[in-house]
XYZ file of C-alpha atoms in Angstrom:
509
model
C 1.587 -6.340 -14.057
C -1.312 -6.738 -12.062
C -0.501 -3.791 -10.378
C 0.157 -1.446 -12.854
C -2.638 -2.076 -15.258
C -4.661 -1.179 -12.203
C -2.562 1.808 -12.032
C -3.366 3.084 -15.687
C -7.322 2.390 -15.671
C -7.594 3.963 -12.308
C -6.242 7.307 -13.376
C -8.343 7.136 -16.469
C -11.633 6.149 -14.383
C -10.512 8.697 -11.651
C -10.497 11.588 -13.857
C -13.955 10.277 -15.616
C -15.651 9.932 -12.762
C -15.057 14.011 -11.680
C -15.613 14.715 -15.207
C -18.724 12.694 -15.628
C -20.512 13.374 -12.124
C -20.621 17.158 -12.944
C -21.879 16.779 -16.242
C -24.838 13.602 -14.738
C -25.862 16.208 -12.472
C -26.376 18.645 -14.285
C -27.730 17.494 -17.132
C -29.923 14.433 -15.416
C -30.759 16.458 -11.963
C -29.488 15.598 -8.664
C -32.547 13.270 -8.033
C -31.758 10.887 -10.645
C -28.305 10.463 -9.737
C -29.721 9.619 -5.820
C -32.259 7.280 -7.114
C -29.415 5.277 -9.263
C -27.106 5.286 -6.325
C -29.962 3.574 -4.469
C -31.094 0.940 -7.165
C -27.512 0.201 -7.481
C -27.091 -0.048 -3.617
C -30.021 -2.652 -3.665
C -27.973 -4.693 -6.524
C -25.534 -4.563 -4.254
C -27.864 -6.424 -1.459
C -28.961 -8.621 -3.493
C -25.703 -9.994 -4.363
C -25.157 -11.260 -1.478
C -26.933 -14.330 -2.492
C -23.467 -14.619 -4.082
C -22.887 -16.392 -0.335
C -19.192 -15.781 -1.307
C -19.082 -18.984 -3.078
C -16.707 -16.637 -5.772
C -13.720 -16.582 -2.338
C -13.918 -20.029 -1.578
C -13.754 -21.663 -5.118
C -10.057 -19.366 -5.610
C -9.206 -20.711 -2.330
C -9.526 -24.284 -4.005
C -8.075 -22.983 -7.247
C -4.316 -22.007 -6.009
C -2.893 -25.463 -5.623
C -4.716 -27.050 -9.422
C -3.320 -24.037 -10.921
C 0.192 -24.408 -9.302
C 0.647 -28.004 -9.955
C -0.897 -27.186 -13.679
C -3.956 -29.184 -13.113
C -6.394 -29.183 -15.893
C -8.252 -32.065 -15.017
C -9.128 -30.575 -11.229
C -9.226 -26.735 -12.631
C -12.336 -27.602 -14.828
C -14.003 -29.980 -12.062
C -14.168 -26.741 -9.418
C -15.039 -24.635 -12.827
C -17.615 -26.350 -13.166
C -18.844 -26.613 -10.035
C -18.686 -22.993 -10.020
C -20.666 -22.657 -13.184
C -23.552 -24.513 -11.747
C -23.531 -22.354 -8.474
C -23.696 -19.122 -10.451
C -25.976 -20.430 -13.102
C -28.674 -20.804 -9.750
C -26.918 -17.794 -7.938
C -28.321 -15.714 -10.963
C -32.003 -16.647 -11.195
C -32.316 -16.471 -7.857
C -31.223 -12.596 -7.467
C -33.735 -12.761 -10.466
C -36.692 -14.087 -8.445
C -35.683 -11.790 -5.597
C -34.935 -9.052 -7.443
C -38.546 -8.920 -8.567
C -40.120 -9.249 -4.813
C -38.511 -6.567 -4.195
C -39.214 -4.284 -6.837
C -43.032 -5.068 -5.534
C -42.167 -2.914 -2.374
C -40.967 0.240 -4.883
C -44.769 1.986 -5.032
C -44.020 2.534 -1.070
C -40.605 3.397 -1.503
C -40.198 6.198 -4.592
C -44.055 7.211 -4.596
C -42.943 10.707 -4.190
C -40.183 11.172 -7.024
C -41.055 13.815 -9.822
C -39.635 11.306 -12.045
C -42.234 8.817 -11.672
C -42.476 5.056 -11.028
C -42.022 3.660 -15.095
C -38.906 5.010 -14.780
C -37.781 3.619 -11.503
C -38.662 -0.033 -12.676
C -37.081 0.545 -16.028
C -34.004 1.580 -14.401
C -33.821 -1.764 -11.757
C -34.927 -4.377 -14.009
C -31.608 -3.048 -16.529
C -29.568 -3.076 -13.437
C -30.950 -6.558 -12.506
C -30.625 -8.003 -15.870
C -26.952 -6.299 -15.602
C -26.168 -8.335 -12.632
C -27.919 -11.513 -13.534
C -25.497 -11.688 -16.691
C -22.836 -11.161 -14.319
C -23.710 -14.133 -12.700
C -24.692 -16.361 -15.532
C -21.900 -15.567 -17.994
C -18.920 -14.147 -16.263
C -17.624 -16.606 -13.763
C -15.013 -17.338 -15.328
C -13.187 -13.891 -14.578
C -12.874 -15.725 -10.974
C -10.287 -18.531 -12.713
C -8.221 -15.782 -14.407
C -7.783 -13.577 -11.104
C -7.046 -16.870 -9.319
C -4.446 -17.612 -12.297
C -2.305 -13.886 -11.218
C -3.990 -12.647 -14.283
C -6.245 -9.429 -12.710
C -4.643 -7.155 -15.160
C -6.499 -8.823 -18.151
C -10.119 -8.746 -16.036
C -9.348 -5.153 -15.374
C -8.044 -4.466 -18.948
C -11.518 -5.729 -20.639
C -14.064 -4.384 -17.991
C -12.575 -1.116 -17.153
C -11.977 -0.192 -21.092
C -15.583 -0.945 -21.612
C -16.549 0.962 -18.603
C -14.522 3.628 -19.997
C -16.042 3.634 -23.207
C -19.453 3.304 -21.764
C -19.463 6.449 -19.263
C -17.682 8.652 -22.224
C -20.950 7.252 -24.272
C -23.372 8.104 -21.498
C -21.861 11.083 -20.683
C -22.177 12.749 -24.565
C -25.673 11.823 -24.482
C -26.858 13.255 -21.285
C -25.415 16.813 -22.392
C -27.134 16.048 -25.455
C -30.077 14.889 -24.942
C -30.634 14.972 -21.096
C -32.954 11.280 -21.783
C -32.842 9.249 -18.582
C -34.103 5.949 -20.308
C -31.491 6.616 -22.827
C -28.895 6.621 -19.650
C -29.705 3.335 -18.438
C -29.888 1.680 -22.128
C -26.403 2.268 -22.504
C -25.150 0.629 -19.706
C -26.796 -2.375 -20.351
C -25.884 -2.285 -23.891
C -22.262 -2.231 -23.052
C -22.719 -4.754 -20.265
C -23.989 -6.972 -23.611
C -21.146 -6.230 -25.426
C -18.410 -6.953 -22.528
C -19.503 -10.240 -21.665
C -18.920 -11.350 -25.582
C -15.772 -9.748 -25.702
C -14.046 -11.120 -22.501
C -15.487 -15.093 -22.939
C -13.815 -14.840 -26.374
C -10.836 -14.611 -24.665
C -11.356 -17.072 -22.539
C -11.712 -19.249 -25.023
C -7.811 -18.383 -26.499
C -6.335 -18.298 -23.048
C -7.591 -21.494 -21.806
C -8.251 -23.789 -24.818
C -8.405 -26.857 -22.218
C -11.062 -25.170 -20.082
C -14.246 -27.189 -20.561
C -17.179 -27.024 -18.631
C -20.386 -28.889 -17.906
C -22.996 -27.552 -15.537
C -24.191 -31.208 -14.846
C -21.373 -32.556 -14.039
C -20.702 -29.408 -11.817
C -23.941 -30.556 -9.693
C -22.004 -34.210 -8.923
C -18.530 -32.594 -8.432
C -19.738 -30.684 -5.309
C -20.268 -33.642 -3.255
C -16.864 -33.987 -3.874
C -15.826 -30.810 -2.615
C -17.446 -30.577 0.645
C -15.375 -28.204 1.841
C -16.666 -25.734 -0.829
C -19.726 -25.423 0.990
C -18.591 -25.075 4.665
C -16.336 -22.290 3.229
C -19.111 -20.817 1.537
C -21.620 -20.756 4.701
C -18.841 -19.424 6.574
C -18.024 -16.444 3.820
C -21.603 -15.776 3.612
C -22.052 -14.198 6.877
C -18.905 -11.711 6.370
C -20.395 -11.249 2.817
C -23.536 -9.918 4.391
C -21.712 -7.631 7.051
C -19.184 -6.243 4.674
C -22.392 -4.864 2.766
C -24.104 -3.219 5.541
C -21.210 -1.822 6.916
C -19.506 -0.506 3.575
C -22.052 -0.743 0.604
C -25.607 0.219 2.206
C -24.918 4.309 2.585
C -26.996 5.457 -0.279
C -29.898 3.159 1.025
C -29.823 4.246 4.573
C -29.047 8.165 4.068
C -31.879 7.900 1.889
C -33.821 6.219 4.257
C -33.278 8.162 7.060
C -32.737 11.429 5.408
C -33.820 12.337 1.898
C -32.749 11.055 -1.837
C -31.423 14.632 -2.894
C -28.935 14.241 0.303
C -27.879 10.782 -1.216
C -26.579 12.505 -4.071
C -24.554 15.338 -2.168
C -23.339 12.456 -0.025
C -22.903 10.348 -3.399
C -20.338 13.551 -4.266
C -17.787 12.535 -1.697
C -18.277 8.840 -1.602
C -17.399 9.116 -5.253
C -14.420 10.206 -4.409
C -13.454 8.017 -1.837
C -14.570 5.085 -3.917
C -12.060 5.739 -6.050
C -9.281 6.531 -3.781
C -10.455 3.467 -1.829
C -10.201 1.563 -5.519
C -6.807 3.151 -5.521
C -5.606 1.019 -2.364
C -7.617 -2.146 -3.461
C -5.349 -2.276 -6.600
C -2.513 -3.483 -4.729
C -4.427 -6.295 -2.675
C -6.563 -7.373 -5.851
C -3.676 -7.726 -7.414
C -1.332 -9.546 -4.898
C -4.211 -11.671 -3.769
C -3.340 -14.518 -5.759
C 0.545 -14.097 -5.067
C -0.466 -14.246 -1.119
C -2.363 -17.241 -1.525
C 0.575 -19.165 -3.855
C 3.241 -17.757 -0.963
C 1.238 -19.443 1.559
C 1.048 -22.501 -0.232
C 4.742 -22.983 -0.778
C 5.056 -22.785 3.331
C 8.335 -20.630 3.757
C 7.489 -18.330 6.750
C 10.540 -16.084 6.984
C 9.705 -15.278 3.408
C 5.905 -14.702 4.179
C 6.510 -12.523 7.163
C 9.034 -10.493 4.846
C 6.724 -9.579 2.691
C 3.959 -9.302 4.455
C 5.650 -6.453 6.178
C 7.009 -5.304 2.911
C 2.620 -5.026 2.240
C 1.799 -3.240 5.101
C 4.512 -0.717 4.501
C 3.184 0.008 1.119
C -0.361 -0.334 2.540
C -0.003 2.446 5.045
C 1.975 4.661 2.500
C -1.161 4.632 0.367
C -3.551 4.807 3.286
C -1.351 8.403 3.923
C -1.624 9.418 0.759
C -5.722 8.933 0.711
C -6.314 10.308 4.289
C -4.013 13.604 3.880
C -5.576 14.214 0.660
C -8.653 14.092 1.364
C -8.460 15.877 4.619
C -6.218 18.756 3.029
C -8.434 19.364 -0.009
C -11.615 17.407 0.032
C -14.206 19.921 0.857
C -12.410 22.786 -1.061
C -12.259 20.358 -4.245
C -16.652 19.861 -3.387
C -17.109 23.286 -3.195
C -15.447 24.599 -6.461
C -16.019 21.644 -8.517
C -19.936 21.016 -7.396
C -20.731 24.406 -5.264
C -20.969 25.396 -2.044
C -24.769 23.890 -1.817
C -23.384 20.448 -2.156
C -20.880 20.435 0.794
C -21.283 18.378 3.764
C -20.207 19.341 7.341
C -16.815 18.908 8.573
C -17.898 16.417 11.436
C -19.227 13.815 8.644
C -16.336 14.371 6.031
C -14.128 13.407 9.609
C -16.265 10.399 10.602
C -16.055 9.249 7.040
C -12.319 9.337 6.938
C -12.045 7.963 9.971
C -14.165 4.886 8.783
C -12.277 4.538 5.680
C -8.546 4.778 7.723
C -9.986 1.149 9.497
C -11.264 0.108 6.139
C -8.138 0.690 4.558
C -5.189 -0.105 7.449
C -6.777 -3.294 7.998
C -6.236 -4.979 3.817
C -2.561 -6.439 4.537
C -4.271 -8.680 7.575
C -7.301 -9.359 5.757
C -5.480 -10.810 2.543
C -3.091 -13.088 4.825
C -6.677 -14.516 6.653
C -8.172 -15.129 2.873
C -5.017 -16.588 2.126
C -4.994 -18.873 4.897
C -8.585 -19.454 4.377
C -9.268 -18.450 7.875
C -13.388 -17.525 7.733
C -14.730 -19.743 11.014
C -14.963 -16.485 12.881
C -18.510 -16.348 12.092
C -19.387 -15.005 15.721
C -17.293 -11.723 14.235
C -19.418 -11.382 11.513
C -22.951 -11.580 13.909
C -21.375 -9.163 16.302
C -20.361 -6.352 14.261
C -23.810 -6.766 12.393
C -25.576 -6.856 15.839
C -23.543 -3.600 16.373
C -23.951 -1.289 13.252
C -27.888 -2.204 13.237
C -28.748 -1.281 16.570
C -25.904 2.183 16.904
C -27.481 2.952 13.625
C -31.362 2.950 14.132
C -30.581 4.474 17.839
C -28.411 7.283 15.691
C -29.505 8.058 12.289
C -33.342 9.077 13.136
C -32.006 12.144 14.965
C -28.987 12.501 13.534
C -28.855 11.591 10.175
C -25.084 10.919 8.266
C -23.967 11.441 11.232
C -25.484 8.438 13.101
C -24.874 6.380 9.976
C -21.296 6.624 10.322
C -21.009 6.315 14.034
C -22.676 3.206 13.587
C -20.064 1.599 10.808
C -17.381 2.962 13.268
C -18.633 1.617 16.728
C -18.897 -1.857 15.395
C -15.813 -1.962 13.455
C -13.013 0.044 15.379
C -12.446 -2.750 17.938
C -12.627 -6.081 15.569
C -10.255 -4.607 12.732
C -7.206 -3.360 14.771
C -7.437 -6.413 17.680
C -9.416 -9.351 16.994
C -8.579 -10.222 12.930
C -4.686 -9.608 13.534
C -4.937 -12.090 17.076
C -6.984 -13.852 14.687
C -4.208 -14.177 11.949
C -1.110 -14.480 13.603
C -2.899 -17.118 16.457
C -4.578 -19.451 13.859
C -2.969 -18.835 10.434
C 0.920 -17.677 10.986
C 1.664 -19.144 14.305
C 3.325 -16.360 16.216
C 2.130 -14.168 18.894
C 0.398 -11.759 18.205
C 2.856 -9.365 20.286
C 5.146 -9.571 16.941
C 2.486 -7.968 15.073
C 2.285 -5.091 17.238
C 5.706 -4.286 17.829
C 5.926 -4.323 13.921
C 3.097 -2.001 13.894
C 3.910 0.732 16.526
C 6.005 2.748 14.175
C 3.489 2.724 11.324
C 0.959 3.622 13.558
C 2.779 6.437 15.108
C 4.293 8.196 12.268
C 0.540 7.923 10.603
C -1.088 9.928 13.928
C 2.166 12.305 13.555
C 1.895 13.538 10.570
C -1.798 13.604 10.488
C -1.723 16.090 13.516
C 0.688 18.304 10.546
C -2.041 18.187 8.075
C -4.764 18.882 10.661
C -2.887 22.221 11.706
C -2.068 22.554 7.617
C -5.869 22.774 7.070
C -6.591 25.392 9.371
C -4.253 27.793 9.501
C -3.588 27.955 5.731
C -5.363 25.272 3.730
C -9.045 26.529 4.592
C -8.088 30.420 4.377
C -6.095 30.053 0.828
C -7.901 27.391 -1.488
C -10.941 29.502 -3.408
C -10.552 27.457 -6.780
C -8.931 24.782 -8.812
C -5.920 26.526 -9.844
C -4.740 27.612 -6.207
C -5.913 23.936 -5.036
C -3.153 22.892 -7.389
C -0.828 24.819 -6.587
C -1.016 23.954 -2.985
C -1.372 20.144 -3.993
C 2.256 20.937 -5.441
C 3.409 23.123 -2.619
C 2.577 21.264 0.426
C 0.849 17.816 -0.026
C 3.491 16.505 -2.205
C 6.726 17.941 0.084
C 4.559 16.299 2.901
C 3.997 12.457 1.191
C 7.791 12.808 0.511
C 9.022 13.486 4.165
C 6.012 10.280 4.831
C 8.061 8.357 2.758
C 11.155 9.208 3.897
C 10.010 8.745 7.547
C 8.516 5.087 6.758
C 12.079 4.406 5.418
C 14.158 5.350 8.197
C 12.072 3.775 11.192
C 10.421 0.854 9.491
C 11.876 -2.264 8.140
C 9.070 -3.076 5.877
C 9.477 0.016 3.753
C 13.105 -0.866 3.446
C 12.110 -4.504 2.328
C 10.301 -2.740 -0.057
C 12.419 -0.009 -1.539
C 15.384 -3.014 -1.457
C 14.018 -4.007 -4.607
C 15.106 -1.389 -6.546
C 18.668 -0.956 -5.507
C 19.457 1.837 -7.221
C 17.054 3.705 -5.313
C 17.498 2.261 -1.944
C 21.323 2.737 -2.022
C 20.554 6.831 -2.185
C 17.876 6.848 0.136
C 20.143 5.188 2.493
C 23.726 7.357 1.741
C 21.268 10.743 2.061
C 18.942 9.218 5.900
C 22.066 7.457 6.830
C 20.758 3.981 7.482
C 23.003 0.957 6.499
């Protein structure tokens, strides 16, 4: 259920965003649409006072809501209550220091500093209500109930970029823009704690006694110090691109770089629906203890995983810059090198979820020296880079410090301290997926130039080669994944009917 709500609101927020990012541009000037992407970039850093207190409390939440627990489940809600409840006024008070340093930062923008403060304190007062009034969201995801978190925010988002989007064509009002949004923020947080209320009737929580539960829990806290570092990593690595790019190269170049992050955003959105919603599920089949059955499916995960991951990389290195040029215009394309360093980055991003959902599960997070090191790394690759070489260095700096920690040290990491196997299982599982992924992206590769590049002029003859040879290709994917992996047959074992003629037509018993 989880899965396929996610399913339905990402097609619907896929197609919006497209849709809407044209029309922003246009109508609200490519400048705008950089300096948002950097405001909300600096929400982003501020979150991180969030000290991923939000991972560790689910961690404590599997076993109260497994064993139906109400008295425990609203001692840790509480507790979390009282963490937020700070968590928010201090992004508050921070947000507000920061906003001190904005004179220096946006003093040459044509549309002028009232509007850049207008713009952050919505977007902090977004985030702060976040905080303050939303925890709860954490209980239901921890409950195996994403679908309902992503059923009330993404409709409202919905609603709220079809509103925004009518009255920038309109009116073309910037202030008007950001009123919306904030608004609809308003109107989401009333909506969703009123069904809180009718979901969990027994759910009652006091802030004070939240304060003397977390002596209690002093786990919570080690957890949380230990989350925090990764918390702050994971953001400059992955979330910082419109600050730096804008830092190190210009605000109108965050927006033409904002046109394909876009779109990898939502592919990448694409692959986080399965692990958001089978994060729960991993943490409940870890607590239950049967490890042929947690192997199985984790296999049956990374199958899927890397199926997805094939369908995101060939697609976007197929059609991507075509799709920027007729859809935006030639002026907003970026060079090849960058669109291949970004894919590149996202392929590690992406390959490593299944491993990274089994550590969460396990509640693996003292690898803290991981955390420093690939920080260490992306600062110092980046400010040698960037200076002379802009995107570029940017992404060779996410990629340096990344590459090495993703595909060795997390899955020694996992199956060392967490499963109990050698590691040497995981990569003889692996090998295949690996290979037939390098394989077939060598096809694409030679499908881009020789016929990809020379044939796709516009949107209807991108389509038709979508139909013509990316689809063929992600079948004969499949179909390879089937025949020389066993995870893909776990997976496609579930629907029998299926599996039986898949087998009879590969041969494979």
């Amino acid at each position: 259920m989880n899965i396929k709500v996610g399913m339905f609101f990402y097609v619907l927020s896929l197609f919006l965003a497209f849709f809407s990012r044209k029309i922003f541009l246009d109508s609200l000037g490519a400048e705008f649409i950089g300096l948002t992407g950097m405001l909300m970039n600096i929400m982003s850093f501020l979150s991180v006072a969030e000290l991923g207190i939000g991972t560790s409390i689910i961690y404590f939440l599997y076993k109260p809501l497994q064993e139906d627990n109400h008295e425990k489940i609203n001692e840790i809600m509480s507790i979390l209550a009282y963490l937020y409840r700070c968590i928010g006024f201090i992004i508050g008070a921070i947000g507000i220091v920061v906003s001190c340093f904005f004179p220096w930062w946006f003093n040459h923008l044509t549309t002028g500093l009232p509007l850049v403060y207008f713009a952050f304190y919505s977007f902090l007062a977004t985030s702060m209500a976040g905080y303050i009034f939303n925890y709860k969201q954490l209980l239901v995801s921890a409950n195996q109930k994403q679908y309902m978190v992503n059923a009330y925010f993404q409709t409202i988002g919905i609603v709220q970029s079809v509103v925004q989007i009518i009255l920038a064509y309109y009116y073309r009002n910037l202030y008007l823009w950001v009123v919306v949004g904030l608004v609809f923020t308003i109107i989401g947080i009333i909506a969703f704690n009123y069904r809180i209320k009718q979901l969990y009737p027994w759910l009652c929580i006091h802030l004070n006694e939240g304060k003397q539960h977390l002596k209690d829990y002093p786990e919570v806290l080690q957890k949380t110090r230990q989350i925090f570092v990764q918390k702050i990593k994971d953001f400059i690595l992955y979330r910082s691109d419109e600050i730096l790019v804008g830092t190190f190269v210009s605000v109108v170049q965050v927006a033409i770089y904002g046109n394909y992050t876009i779109i990898t955003s939502k592919l990448n959105f694409l692959v986080n629906i399965l692990s958001d919603g089978m994060n729960a599920g991993i943490g409940n089949l870890v607590a239950e203890g049967n490890n042929q059955n947690t192997m199985k499916v984790f296999w049956e995960l990374t199958a899927v995983r890397f199926f997805i991951v094939g369908i995101v990389i060939f697609g976007l290195l197929l059609f991507i810059q075509p799709f920027i040029v007729c859809w935006f215009g030639p002026q907003y394309r970026l060079s090849d090198l960058i669109v291949y360093l970004l894919l590149f980055n996202i392929f590690i991003m992406l390959s490593r979820g299944v491993v990274e959902m089994y550590i969460s599960a396990h509640g693996l997070f003292s690898d803290v020296w991981v955390a420093w090191t690939e920080l260490a790394l992306n600062i110092t690759v980046t400010l040698c880079l960037a200076p002379f070489y802009g995107i570029v260095g940017i992404l060779m700096g996410k990629i340096l410090s990344v590459f090495f920690i993703a595909m060795f040290w997390k899955p020694y990491f996992l199956f060392s301290q967490g499963l109990n196997m050698p590691v040497s299982t995981y990569w003889k599982g692996m090998l295949p997926y690996y290979s037939i992924f390098i394989f077939y992206c060598v096809i694409v590769l030679l499908l881009k130039k020789y016929w990809v590049d020379s044939n796709v002029h516009s949107l209807l003859s991108l389509f038709v080669n979508i139909v013509v040879i990316y689809i063929p290709l992600l079948i004969l994917y499949l179909l390879s994944q089937f025949m020389l992996t066993k995870g893909m047959k776990y997976f496609i074992a579930r629907k029998p009917f299926i599996y039986e003629r898949l087998a009879k037509y590969t041969h494979i018993k």
